[in-house]
């Protein structure tokens, strides 16, 4: 068993010797602002005048044309709500500049190069069509002449500290904002200076990628590699991301190295024989010219980044004109931009540098399968990291290895999931679900004297006999029921099933000693499962779609009410629906409308997709498994959960319950079209008779009370009410917006964020007040909640305190403990591997981990711990998988393992922000004995190992339940493009709609960036 975990994270050595570099810097020419705004607002009506300049496109082009330039965003005032991190006198942030370049680098924009670049940018500042306006051209020429008379000048900076940071009052490092770019860029340059990384059969030569001022890190990418899998050639590159992060209560910032795979779209598809690009989003293309873009500019090895968008009018893909590519095309370039149609129909010659310009289109999962697997397994990741570590400056060292914390073995709960799910185990699990189902019914207040107390009904709404038969069989299996409910007794014919109707369903029944279960089986008739058909008579695409959703929702509600569905008695429906690829356009997918209609009738929903042998779907063989999983998830929505039982005895407070807070994303609606976020809370209270039973409830904010989980989910449907006048969520294209829709400005977004923070603070005050009187661990998620609850940011937190809204930090209530979990999004969790004995491959051990002892024998940090979980049995892959090497077989053929996907579990950070450990706190626990932060963290680790799930959860169970509430608020067809480029996890792991940790990140970068970007929320710059 592995005893240590190593991380690819690095900080200053113990002596804190500073790491410094020399630069030349350029201030943003603020004296240009008035003239540039006049140009930008030329021809705009009074009400649409802009007050800020769109400099992001210029920043992106600077990164492309001037590879040595580091571009910083222009400074902005923070959102006025909560003060930033307090700094000691004399420790104010250093003066920042617009551009930086290493002192030893040549002039990045010599001679006319800078003038050409500014001229190209100026042409993009006017409204659409302004280039044809003689007055605009006259103003453009005058503005250009003025700028050339007053170009900014470089100035020298010496000894710029890259990692030294003053601590906050909570003891956490608070880096200067510019360090997020300067430190990562400096390390990237050192890595680029290394000899190529060699492997069996080749080597990797890395080049830098353009990184804008909001990317907050450096990125290196190797040359494209070609591998043959399943008889086809596929292309990919190795990617190294370098990012700067902080850790709670640690006064040293750290750099993370993250390795990944970027796969290139290689094979055209369909009748058009071209790459299948998504219509609604831009697709990223990486370019590398053989000569400099600008005459006179230094030669560059840096890739350029451009985007392809669909032009609806021309029904073709074109280069986006308003980003970096658009500006580049407006300059007299020495190189030629590739023709989009040629690139999409013949991508391989461009990847292979067959045109004198390398161009590669990023593969996304919506393009279908790719022959190259995703990610790296730990042994090869360790080898790549060891090569990169040669570039570390002498002031940097790797963070100490982690060691196993308390708990036996992997730190499993008392009721650990059996390793083998035999028939006896499945039957026992099914009986446990029946008991839990009856228990939750009693908690919900639905039990009463008489037959109704022991009868529970569910519904199956089917469209194909195959799904009906599989769903009936899995319903019985999932609940450990004997028999098939009467099907085998020939009580029902195929005709009975087909002619069943609301009020006259086929009813299958199972009787046990303590409960009777009935399954009402109905065909989903009357077109209720068909694609939505927007009425062409309704003006506006968004309004027409909204009307179609509303109509289907009402029709399904009425249909189910005829069958006796009662909103006062929440139930469950398993609904068969066609695969989403059959709905074109995707906005006509009825899934969300069906979910809303069922919820209106008091039914929670789970879906099972109709089996199809179509190559794009190919899900016939998995039908039984999918039906079983759907029933299990449905029962969980009813509150049927097996709570992991901790092994900590008296080290945790008696009767400890677990609450979790999550920010649920709502649709973009109303006049602002800004996505808002709704705070939700879930409470899991262990029941005294043990056996993993627990009461699962959600917070009903309108009623001010905790209600059963099923009732809580149904109540969230009110947040999905659709206003046909403002509904735009189902159509993401910019063309779908009204022509006169005002732009969403930064000031408007910031004001909206301030309002959402006030609403979140009021919500938290009500929830925390309700938790008084019983020991409670409040579990939060860093990436999901810190934007709306700023106290969770690394730069604000202080041990054993809490702050909500404007109130100053105060000590925790005696009953409350505060825990923050940080997942893998944003690369905030370092990549890791289990250290193996010499000669053996490094692995991915499961376990509960803590910091290594420091040289003085004291623990580095007693409040931060880590959790890893076991690999799912369905993903058997060797930790020594080699993504890169090609070998010759005995038959003389080349072979490789590049087609296999890697499994990369997150090293989950568990920070006990507040407890009553008696060490400097005003009071110990209400139990009279000090808390153990390590015991609380181990409990969180064990809560990830829910026995009734087939695999461990990415988050503790209460937080997982809170995150799953998203399904009842936002349309499922509005899920992201899954345009994952680096593939840290295989598709089986990346099902973001199932995993709150992957889908629930709420950051400024999800919309128009508000300030620096999400990383700055770690230490409080983003206000």
PDB file of C-alpha atoms in Angstrom, residues 280-281 366 532 541-547 549 586-589 592 596 664-670 672-677 719-734 736-738 744 966 969-977 1006-1007:
ATOM      1  CA  UNK A 280     -23.817  27.658 -31.481  1.00  0.00           C
ATOM      2  CA  UNK A 281     -20.299  28.137 -30.138  1.00  0.00           C
ATOM      3  CA  UNK A 366     -19.657  16.872 -29.482  1.00  0.00           C
ATOM      4  CA  UNK A 532     -41.014  20.537 -29.231  1.00  0.00           C
ATOM      5  CA  UNK A 541     -37.489  32.507 -31.567  1.00  0.00           C
ATOM      6  CA  UNK A 542     -36.983  32.677 -27.825  1.00  0.00           C
ATOM      7  CA  UNK A 543     -40.637  33.462 -27.184  1.00  0.00           C
ATOM      8  CA  UNK A 544     -41.761  30.676 -29.530  1.00  0.00           C
ATOM      9  CA  UNK A 545     -39.578  28.138 -27.730  1.00  0.00           C
ATOM     10  CA  UNK A 546     -40.809  29.365 -24.358  1.00  0.00           C
ATOM     11  CA  UNK A 547     -44.384  28.957 -25.490  1.00  0.00           C
ATOM     12  CA  UNK A 549     -42.051  24.476 -23.397  1.00  0.00           C
ATOM     13  CA  UNK A 586     -31.248  20.858 -29.911  1.00  0.00           C
ATOM     14  CA  UNK A 587     -33.559  23.527 -28.483  1.00  0.00           C
ATOM     15  CA  UNK A 588     -36.493  21.264 -29.402  1.00  0.00           C
ATOM     16  CA  UNK A 589     -35.389  18.587 -26.911  1.00  0.00           C
ATOM     17  CA  UNK A 592     -36.748  19.924 -19.562  1.00  0.00           C
ATOM     18  CA  UNK A 596     -41.276  20.623 -15.380  1.00  0.00           C
ATOM     19  CA  UNK A 664     -27.445  26.794  -8.198  1.00  0.00           C
ATOM     20  CA  UNK A 665     -27.259  28.506 -11.557  1.00  0.00           C
ATOM     21  CA  UNK A 666     -30.520  29.915 -12.906  1.00  0.00           C
ATOM     22  CA  UNK A 667     -31.202  30.689 -16.534  1.00  0.00           C
ATOM     23  CA  UNK A 668     -30.436  34.050 -18.120  1.00  0.00           C
ATOM     24  CA  UNK A 669     -33.665  35.995 -18.057  1.00  0.00           C
ATOM     25  CA  UNK A 670     -35.088  39.412 -17.568  1.00  0.00           C
ATOM     26  CA  UNK A 672     -30.230  42.076 -18.064  1.00  0.00           C
ATOM     27  CA  UNK A 673     -29.821  38.569 -19.598  1.00  0.00           C
ATOM     28  CA  UNK A 674     -27.310  37.905 -16.783  1.00  0.00           C
ATOM     29  CA  UNK A 675     -27.203  34.385 -15.364  1.00  0.00           C
ATOM     30  CA  UNK A 676     -28.187  34.575 -11.721  1.00  0.00           C
ATOM     31  CA  UNK A 677     -27.447  32.093  -8.982  1.00  0.00           C
ATOM     32  CA  UNK A 719     -37.263  28.994 -10.014  1.00  0.00           C
ATOM     33  CA  UNK A 720     -37.563  27.673 -13.578  1.00  0.00           C
ATOM     34  CA  UNK A 721     -40.706  29.632 -14.443  1.00  0.00           C
ATOM     35  CA  UNK A 722     -40.373  30.918 -17.985  1.00  0.00           C
ATOM     36  CA  UNK A 723     -41.263  34.429 -19.016  1.00  0.00           C
ATOM     37  CA  UNK A 724     -41.981  34.230 -22.767  1.00  0.00           C
ATOM     38  CA  UNK A 725     -41.126  37.906 -23.134  1.00  0.00           C
ATOM     39  CA  UNK A 726     -37.558  37.498 -21.946  1.00  0.00           C
ATOM     40  CA  UNK A 727     -36.720  33.830 -22.411  1.00  0.00           C
ATOM     41  CA  UNK A 728     -33.413  33.360 -24.252  1.00  0.00           C
ATOM     42  CA  UNK A 729     -31.726  30.450 -22.480  1.00  0.00           C
ATOM     43  CA  UNK A 730     -32.608  27.861 -25.118  1.00  0.00           C
ATOM     44  CA  UNK A 731     -30.914  29.820 -27.895  1.00  0.00           C
ATOM     45  CA  UNK A 732     -27.351  30.838 -27.225  1.00  0.00           C
ATOM     46  CA  UNK A 733     -26.449  32.386 -30.543  1.00  0.00           C
ATOM     47  CA  UNK A 734     -25.820  36.073 -30.588  1.00  0.00           C
ATOM     48  CA  UNK A 736     -31.047  35.180 -31.361  1.00  0.00           C
ATOM     49  CA  UNK A 737     -30.948  38.373 -29.327  1.00  0.00           C
ATOM     50  CA  UNK A 738     -33.106  41.291 -30.384  1.00  0.00           C
ATOM     51  CA  UNK A 744     -24.432  43.947 -21.041  1.00  0.00           C
ATOM     52  CA  UNK A 966     -29.336  22.075 -10.329  1.00  0.00           C
ATOM     53  CA  UNK A 969     -33.653  24.810 -11.966  1.00  0.00           C
ATOM     54  CA  UNK A 970     -31.753  25.009 -15.255  1.00  0.00           C
ATOM     55  CA  UNK A 971     -32.727  23.240 -18.511  1.00  0.00           C
ATOM     56  CA  UNK A 972     -30.622  20.147 -19.025  1.00  0.00           C
ATOM     57  CA  UNK A 973     -30.295  20.986 -22.719  1.00  0.00           C
ATOM     58  CA  UNK A 974     -28.429  24.100 -21.651  1.00  0.00           C
ATOM     59  CA  UNK A 975     -25.493  22.014 -20.465  1.00  0.00           C
ATOM     60  CA  UNK A 976     -22.107  23.196 -21.721  1.00  0.00           C
ATOM     61  CA  UNK A 977     -20.508  22.110 -24.926  1.00  0.00           C
ATOM     62  CA  UNK A1006     -18.269  32.077 -16.587  1.00  0.00           C
ATOM     63  CA  UNK A1007     -19.625  35.282 -18.064  1.00  0.00           C
TER      64      UNK A1007
END
